Coordinates of C-alpha atoms and ligand atoms in Angstrom, one line a residue:
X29 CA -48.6 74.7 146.4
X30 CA -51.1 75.8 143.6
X31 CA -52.9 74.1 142.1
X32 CA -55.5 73.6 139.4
X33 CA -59.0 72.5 139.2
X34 CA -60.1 70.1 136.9
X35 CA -64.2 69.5 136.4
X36 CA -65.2 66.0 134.9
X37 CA -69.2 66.1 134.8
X38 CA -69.7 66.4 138.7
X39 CA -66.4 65.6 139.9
X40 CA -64.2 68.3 140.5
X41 CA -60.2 67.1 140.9
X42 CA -57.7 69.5 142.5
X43 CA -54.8 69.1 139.9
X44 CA -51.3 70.1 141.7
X45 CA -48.7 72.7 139.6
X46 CA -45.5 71.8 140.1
X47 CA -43.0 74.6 139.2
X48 CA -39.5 74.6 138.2
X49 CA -36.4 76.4 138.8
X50 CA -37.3 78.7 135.6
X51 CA -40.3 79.2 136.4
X52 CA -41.4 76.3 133.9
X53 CA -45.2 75.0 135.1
X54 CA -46.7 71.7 134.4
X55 CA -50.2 70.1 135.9
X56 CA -49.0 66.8 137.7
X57 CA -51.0 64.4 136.8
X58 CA -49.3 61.1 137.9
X59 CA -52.6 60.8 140.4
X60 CA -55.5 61.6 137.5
X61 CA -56.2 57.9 136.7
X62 CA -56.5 56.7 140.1
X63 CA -58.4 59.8 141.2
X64 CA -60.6 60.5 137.7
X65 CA -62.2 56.6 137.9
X66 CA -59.4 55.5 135.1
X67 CA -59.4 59.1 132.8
X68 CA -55.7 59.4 131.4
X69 CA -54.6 62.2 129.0
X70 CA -53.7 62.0 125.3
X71 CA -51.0 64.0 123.9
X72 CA -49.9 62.3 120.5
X73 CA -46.1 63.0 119.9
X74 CA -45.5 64.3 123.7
X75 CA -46.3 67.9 122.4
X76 CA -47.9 68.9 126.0
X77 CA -46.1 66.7 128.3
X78 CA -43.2 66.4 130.3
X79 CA -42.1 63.2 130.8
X80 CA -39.8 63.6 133.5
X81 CA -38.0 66.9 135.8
X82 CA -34.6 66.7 135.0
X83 CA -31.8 68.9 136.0
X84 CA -29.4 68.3 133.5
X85 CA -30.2 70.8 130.4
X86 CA -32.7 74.1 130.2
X87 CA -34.0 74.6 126.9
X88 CA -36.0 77.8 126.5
X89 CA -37.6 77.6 122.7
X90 CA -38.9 80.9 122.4
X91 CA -35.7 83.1 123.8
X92 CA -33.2 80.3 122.1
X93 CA -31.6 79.4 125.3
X94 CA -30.1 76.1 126.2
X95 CA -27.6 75.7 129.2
X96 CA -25.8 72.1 130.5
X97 CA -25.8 72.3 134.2
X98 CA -26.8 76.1 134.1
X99 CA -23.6 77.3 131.5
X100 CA -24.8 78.9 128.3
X101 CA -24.1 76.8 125.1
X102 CA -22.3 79.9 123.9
X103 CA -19.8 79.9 126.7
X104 CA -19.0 76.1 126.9
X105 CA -18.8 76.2 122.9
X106 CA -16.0 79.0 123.5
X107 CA -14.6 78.1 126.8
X108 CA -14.4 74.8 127.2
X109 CA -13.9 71.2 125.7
X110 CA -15.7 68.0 125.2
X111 CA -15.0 65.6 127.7
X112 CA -14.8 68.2 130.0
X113 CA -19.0 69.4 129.1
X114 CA -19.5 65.2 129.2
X115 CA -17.7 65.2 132.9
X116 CA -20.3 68.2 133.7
X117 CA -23.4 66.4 132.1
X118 CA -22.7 63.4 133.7
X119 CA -21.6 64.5 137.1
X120 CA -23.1 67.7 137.5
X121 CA -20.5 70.1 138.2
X122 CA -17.4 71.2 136.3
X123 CA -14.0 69.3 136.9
X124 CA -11.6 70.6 139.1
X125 CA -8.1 70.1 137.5
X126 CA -7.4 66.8 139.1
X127 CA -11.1 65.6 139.0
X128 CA -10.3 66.6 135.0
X129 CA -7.3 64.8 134.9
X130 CA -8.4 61.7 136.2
X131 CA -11.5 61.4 133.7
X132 CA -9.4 61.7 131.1
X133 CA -6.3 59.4 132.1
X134 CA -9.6 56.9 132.6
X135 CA -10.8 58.0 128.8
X136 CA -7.9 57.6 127.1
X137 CA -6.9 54.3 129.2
X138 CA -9.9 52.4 127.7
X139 CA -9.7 53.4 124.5
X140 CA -9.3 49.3 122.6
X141 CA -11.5 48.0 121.6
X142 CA -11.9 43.9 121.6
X143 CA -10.1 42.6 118.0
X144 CA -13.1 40.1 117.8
X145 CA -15.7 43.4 117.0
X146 CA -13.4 43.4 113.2
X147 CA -15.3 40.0 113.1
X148 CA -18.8 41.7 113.2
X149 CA -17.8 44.4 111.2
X150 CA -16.2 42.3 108.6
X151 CA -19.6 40.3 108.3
X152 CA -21.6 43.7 107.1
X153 CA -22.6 44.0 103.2
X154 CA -20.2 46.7 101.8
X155 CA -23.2 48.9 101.7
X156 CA -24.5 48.7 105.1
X157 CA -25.2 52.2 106.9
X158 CA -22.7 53.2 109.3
X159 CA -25.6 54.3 112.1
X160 CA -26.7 50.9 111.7
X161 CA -23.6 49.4 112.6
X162 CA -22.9 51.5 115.6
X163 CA -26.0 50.7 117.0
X164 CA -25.2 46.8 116.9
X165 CA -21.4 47.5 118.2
X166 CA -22.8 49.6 120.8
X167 CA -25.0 46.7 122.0
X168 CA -22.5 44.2 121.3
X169 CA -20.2 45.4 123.9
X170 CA -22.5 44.3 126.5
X171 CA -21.2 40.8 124.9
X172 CA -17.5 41.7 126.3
X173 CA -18.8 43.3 129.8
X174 CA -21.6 40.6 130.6
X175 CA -21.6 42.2 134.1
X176 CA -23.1 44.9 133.0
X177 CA -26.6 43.1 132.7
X178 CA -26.6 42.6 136.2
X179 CA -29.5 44.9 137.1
X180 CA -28.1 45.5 140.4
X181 CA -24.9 46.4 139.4
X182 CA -22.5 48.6 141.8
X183 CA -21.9 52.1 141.2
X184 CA -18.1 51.1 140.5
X185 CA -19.7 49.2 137.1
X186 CA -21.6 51.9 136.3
X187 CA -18.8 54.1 136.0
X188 CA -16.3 51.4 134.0
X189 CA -19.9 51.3 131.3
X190 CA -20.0 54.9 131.2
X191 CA -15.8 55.5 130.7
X192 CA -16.0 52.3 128.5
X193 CA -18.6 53.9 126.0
X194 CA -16.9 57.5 125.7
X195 CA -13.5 55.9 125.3
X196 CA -14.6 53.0 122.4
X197 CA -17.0 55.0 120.8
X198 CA -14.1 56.8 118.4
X199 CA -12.7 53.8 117.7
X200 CA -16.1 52.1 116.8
X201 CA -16.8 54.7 114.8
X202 CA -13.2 55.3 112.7
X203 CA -13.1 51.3 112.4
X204 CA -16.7 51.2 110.8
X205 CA -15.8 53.9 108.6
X206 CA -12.3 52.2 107.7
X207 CA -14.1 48.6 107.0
X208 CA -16.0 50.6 103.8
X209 CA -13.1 52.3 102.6
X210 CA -11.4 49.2 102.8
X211 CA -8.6 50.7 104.8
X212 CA -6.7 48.9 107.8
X213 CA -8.1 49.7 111.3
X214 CA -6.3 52.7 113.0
X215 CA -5.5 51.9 116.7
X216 CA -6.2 54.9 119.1
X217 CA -2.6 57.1 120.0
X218 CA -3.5 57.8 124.0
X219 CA -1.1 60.5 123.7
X220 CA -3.3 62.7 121.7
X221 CA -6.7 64.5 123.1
X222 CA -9.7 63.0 122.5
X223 CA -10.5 65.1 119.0
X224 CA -7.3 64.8 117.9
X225 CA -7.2 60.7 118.0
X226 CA -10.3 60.3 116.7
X227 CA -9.3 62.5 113.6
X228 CA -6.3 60.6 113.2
X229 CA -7.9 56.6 113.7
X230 CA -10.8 57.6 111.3
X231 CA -8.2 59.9 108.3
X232 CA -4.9 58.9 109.7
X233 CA -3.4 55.3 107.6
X234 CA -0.4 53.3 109.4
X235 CA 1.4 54.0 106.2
X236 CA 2.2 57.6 107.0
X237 CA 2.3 60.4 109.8
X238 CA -0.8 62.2 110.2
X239 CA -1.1 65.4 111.3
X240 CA -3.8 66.7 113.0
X241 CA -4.7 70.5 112.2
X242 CA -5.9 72.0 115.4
X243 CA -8.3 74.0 113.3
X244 CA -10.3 71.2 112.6
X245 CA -9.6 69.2 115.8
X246 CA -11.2 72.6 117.5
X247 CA -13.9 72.6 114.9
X248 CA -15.3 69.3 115.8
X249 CA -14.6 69.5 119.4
X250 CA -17.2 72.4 119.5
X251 CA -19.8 70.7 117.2
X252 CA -19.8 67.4 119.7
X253 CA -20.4 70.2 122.4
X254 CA -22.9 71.6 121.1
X255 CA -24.5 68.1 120.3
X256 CA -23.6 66.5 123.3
X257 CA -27.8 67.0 125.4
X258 CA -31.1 68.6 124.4
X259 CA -33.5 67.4 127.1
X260 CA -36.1 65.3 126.4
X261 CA -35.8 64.7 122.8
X262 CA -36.8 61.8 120.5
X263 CA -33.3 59.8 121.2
X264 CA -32.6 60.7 124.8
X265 CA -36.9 59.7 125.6
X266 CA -36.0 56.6 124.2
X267 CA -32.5 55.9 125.7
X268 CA -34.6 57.0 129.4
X269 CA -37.6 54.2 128.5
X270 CA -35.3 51.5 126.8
X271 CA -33.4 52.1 130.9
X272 CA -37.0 52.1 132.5
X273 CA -37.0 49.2 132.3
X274 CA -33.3 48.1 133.4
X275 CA -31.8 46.5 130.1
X276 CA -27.9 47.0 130.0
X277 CA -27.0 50.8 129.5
X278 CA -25.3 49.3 125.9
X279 CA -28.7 48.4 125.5
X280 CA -30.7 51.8 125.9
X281 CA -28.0 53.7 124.4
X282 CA -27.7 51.5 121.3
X283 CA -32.0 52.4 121.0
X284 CA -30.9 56.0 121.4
X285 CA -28.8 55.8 118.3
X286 CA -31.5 53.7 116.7
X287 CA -33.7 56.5 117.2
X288 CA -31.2 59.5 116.7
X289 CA -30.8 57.8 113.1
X290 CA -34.0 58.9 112.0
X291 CA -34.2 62.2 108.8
X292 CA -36.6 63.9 111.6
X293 CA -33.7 63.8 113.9
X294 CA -30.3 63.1 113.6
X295 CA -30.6 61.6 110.3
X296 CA -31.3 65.5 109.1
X297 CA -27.4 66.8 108.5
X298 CA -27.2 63.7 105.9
X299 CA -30.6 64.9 104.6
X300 CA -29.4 68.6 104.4
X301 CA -26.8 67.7 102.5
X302 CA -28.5 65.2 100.2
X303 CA -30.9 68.1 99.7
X304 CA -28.5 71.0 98.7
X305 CA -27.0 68.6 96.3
X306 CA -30.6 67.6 94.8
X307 CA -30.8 71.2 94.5
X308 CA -27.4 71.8 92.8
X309 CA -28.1 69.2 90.2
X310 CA -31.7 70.5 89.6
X311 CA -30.1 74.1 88.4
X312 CA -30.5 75.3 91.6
X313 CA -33.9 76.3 91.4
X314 CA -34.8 77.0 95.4
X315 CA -38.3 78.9 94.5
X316 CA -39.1 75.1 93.2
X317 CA -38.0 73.2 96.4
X318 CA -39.3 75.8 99.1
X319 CA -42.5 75.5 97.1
X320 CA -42.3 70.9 97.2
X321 CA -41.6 71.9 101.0
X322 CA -45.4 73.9 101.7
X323 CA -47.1 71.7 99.9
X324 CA -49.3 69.7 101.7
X325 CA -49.3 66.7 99.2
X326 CA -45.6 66.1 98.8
X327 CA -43.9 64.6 102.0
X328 CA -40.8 66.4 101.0
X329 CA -39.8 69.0 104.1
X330 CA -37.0 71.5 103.8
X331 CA -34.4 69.7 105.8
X332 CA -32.6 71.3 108.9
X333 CA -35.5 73.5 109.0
X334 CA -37.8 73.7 112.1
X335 CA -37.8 72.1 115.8
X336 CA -40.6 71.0 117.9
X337 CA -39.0 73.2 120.8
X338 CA -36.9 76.0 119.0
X339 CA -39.6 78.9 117.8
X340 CA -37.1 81.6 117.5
X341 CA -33.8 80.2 117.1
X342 CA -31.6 77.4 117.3
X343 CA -28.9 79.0 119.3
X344 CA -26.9 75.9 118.1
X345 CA -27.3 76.6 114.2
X346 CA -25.7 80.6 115.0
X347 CA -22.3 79.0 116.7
X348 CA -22.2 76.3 113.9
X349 CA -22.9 79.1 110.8
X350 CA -19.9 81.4 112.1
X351 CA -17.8 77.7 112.9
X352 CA -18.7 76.6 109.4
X353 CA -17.3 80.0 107.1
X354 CA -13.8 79.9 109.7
X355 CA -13.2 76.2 108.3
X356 CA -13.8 76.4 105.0
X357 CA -12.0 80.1 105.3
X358 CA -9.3 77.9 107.1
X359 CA -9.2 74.9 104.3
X360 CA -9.7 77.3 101.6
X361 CA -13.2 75.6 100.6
X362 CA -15.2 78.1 98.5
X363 CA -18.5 75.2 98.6
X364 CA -21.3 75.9 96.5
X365 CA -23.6 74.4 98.6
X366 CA -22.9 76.6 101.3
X367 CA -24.0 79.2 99.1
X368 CA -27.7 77.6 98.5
X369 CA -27.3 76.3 102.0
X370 CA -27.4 80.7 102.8
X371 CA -29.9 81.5 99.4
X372 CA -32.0 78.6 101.2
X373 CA -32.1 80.4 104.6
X374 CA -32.8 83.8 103.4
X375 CA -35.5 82.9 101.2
X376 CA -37.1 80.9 103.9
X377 CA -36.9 83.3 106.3
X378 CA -39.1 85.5 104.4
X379 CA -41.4 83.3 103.0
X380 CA -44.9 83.5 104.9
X381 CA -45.0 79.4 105.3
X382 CA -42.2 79.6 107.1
X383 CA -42.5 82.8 108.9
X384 CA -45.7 81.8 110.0
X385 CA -44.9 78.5 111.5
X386 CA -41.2 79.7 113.1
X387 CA -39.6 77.4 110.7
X388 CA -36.0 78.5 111.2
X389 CA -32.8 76.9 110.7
X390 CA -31.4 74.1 113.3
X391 CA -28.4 72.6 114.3
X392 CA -28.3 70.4 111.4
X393 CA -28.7 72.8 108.4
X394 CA -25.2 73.9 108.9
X395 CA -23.1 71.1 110.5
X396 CA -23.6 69.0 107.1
X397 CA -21.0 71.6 105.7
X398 CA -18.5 71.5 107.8
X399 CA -18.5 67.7 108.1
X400 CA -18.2 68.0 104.3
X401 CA -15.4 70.2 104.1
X402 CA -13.7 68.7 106.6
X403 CA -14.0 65.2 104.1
X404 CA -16.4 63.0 106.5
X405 CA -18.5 61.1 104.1
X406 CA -22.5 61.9 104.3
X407 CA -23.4 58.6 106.1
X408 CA -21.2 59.7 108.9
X409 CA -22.4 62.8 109.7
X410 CA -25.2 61.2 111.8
X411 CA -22.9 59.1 113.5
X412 CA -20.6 62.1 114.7
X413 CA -23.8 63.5 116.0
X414 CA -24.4 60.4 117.9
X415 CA -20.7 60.7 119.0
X416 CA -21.9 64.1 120.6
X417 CA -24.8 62.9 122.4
X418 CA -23.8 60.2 123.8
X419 CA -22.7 62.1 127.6
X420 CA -25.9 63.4 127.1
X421 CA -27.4 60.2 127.1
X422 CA -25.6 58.4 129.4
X423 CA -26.5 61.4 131.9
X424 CA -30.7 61.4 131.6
X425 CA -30.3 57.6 132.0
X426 CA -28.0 58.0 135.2
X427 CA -30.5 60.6 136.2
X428 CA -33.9 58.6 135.6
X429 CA -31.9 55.3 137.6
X430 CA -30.7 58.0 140.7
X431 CA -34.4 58.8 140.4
X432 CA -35.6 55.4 140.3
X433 CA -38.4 56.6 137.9
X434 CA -40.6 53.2 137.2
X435 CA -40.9 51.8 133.9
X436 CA -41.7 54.1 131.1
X437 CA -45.6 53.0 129.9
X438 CA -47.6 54.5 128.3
X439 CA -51.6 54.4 128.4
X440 CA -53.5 54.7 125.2
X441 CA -57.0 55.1 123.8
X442 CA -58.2 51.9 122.3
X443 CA -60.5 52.8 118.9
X444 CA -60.2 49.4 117.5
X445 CA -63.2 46.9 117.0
X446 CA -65.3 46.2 120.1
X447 CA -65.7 42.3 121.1
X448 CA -66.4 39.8 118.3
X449 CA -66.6 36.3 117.4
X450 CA -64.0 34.0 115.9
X451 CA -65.0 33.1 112.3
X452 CA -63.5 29.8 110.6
X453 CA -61.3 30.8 107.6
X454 CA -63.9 29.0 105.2
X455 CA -66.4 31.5 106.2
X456 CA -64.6 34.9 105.6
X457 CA -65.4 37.3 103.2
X458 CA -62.8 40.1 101.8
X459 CA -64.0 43.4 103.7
Ligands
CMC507 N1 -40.5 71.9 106.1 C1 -41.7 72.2 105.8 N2 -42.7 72.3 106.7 C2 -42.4 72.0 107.9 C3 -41.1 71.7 108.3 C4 -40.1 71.7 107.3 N3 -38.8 71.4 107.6 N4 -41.1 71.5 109.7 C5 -42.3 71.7 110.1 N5 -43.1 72.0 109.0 C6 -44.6 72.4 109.1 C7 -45.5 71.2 109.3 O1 -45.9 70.6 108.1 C8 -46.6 71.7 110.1 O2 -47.4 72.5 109.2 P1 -49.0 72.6 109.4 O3 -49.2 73.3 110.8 O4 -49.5 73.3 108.3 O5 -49.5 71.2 109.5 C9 -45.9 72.8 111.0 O6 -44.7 73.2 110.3 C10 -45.5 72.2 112.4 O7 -44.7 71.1 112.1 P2 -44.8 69.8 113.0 O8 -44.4 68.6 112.2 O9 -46.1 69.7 113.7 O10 -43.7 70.1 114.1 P3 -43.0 69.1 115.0 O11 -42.6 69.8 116.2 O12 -43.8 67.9 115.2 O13 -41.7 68.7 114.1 C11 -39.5 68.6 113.2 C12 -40.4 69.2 114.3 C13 -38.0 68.9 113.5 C14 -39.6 67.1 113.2 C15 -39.9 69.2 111.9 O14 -39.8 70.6 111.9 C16 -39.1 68.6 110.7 O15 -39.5 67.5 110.2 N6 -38.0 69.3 110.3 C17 -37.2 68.7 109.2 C18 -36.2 67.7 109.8 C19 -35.1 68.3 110.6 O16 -34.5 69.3 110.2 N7 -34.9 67.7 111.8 C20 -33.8 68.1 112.7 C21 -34.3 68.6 114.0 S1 -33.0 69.5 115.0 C22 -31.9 68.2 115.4 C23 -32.4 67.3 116.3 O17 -32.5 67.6 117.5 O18 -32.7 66.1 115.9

């Protein structure tokens, strides 16, 4: 094995580089503190460090490559369907045609959800943000299935979790989104795919057929796959250390969406949108905004721009762009926004600030669109990227359980005040 050396005054530490299947290096250092007399590492933000091996999705910033299992984005975004990339995320291989069959009858078959979860929702101020209510249903249906707290719960439960949370989550989601419109609940139709009945619980009404155009049924079947893992990003790290340390997978994936809801993140295809639309009312001046976005002063950053892995690319944001102009070709949208959304892109891409620091456009810069055209209201754009992830989730927290990785912690570097003594509150002065 090779390895590195690391010097520390007179010490010298032999530092072993582990390598993985492409050719990716890291120093393992999960013996430095032990071996250094207590030295740890700081990497603020996780810019250096792998957390974890994983072999669930390869992400390769600088080529824009990212593969589930191995397949290319680009050919499960053309080839196959949703549940079928979360049957390969979860399990690791692609279903055979019963093996296919099967995950779906057991999908569709758990689609309810309890009628007492209208009782939450019905509690929620009118206003309330629809990622924050997912992430309380999502925890909440622990409530239903107590025996999923039981830390040593069979693989049998596992599975029932991970089928419950694929199958309710389109309900949750079209029965939050019906509470603020003020609209009846829409019960899941088990006779339609999974796209399909989610389109027609969140737009369908009981008073009249709904028919769902396989245009956009296609359109957001490819957007959840190519939402549905990215490694070890802010959401799934968190949904892997909420499950370090053995809460209720409801639990660590209702922190995943907690995180995921964040404009660095998620959050970003609502902030694209809000953004295009700031721009529209502001005359459309983009010399104005790129110029708010460089300066150092003003906390304003050009949304769906940049990625802490991506420096070429975001293969994502290329299959979206050609996705976005065949619906709103298909609906007959002709959207201004898109056309900053492309201004935008263009002028950024030759602008120095952005050249310099590969700021190019990601997967939300362009999804905001078609969520748009296809009438999902901006607060729920980052929940239908949560709706994507979530196979991706539940499979880095199957993984880091299989693994029996111990509980996430952190070290730090303390810089606060040394040792002092207590002084009575009569005695303080204002520092
Ligand atoms: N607009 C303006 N400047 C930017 C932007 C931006 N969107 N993104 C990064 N920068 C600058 C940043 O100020 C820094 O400049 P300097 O070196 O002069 O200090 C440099 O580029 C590097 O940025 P960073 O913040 O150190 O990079 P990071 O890897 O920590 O952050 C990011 C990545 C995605 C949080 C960031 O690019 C960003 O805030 N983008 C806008 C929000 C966004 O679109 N998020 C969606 C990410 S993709 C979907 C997902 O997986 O969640």
């Amino acid at each position: 094995m090779a390895t590195a050396k690391l010097k520390i005054g007179r010490n010298e530490l032999e530092i072993p580089i582990i390598k993985g299947t492409e050719n990716e290096k890291a120093l393992d250092i999960s013996k430095l503190r032990a071996s250094s007399g207590g030295i740890v590492t700081l990497d603020t933000g996780y810019k250096n460090t792998g957390a974890t091996t994983s072999a669930i999705t390869f992400l390769n910033g600088e080529e824009g490559i990212l593969r589930y299992r191995g397949y290319p984005i680009e050919q499960l975004a053309e080839k196959s369907n949703f549940l079928e990339v979360a049957y390969l995320l979860i399990n690791g291989e692609l279903p055979t045609k019963k093996e296919f069959k099967d995950f779906e009858h057991e999908i569709t078959t758990h689609t309810l959800v309890h009628e007492d979860i209208k009782k939450f929702l019905d509690a929620y101020p009118e206003r309330t943000h629809p990622m924050g209510q997912l992430c309380a249903m999502i925890c909440s249906l622990s409530a239903f299935y107590p025996e999923s707290l039981n830390p040593y719960r069979s693989d049998e439960e596992i599975n029932n979790t991970v089928i419950r949370l694929i199958a309710k989550m389109p309900t949750l989601v079209s029965w939050i989104h019906k509470r603020a419109k003020g609209h009846p609940a829409m019960y899941p139709d088990n006779s339609l795919g999974y796209c399909e009945n989610f389109l027609k619980m969140f737009f369908g009404l009981p008073t009249e057929e709904y028919e769902v155009d396989p245009v956009i049924a296609n359109a957001i079947d490819k957007l959840l796959i190519l939402h549905a893992d990215h490694e070890q990003n802010c959401s799934t790290s968190t949904v892997r250390i909420v499950g370090s340390s053995h809460a209720t997978l409801y639990a660590a994936i209702s922190a995943g969406i907690s995180a995921l809801w964040g404009p660095r993140h998620g959050g970003a295809n609502q902030s694209v949108i809000e953004m295009l639309q700031n721009i529209q009312n502001d005359g459309g001046n983009l010399q104005k905004w790129l110029d708010k976005a460089k300066d150092k002063s003003d906390p304003f950053r050009l949304m769906g721009f940049g990625h802490r892995v991506y420096k070429n690319f975001d293969p994502r944001a290329k299959i979206i762009k050609k996705a976005s102009d065949e619906v709103l070709k298909k609906l007959k949208i002709d959207d201004p926004l898109l056309n900053i959304a492309k201004r935008m892109e263009e002028a950024a891409l030759k602008d120095e600030y952005f050249v310099k620091r590969k700021l190019y456009p990601n997967v939300d810069f362009y999804s905001g669109i078609i969520y748009k055209a296809i009438g999902f209201p901006t607060e729920m754009f980052t929940v239908l990227f949560a709706l994507g992830r979530l196979p991706g989730w539940i499979a880095q927290w199957k993984e880091m359980m299989k693994d029996q990785q111990p509980i996430g912690r952190p070290r730090q570097i303390y810089i606060g005040e040394n040792e002092r003594k207590y002084t009575a509150i009569s005695r303080r002065k204002k520092k």
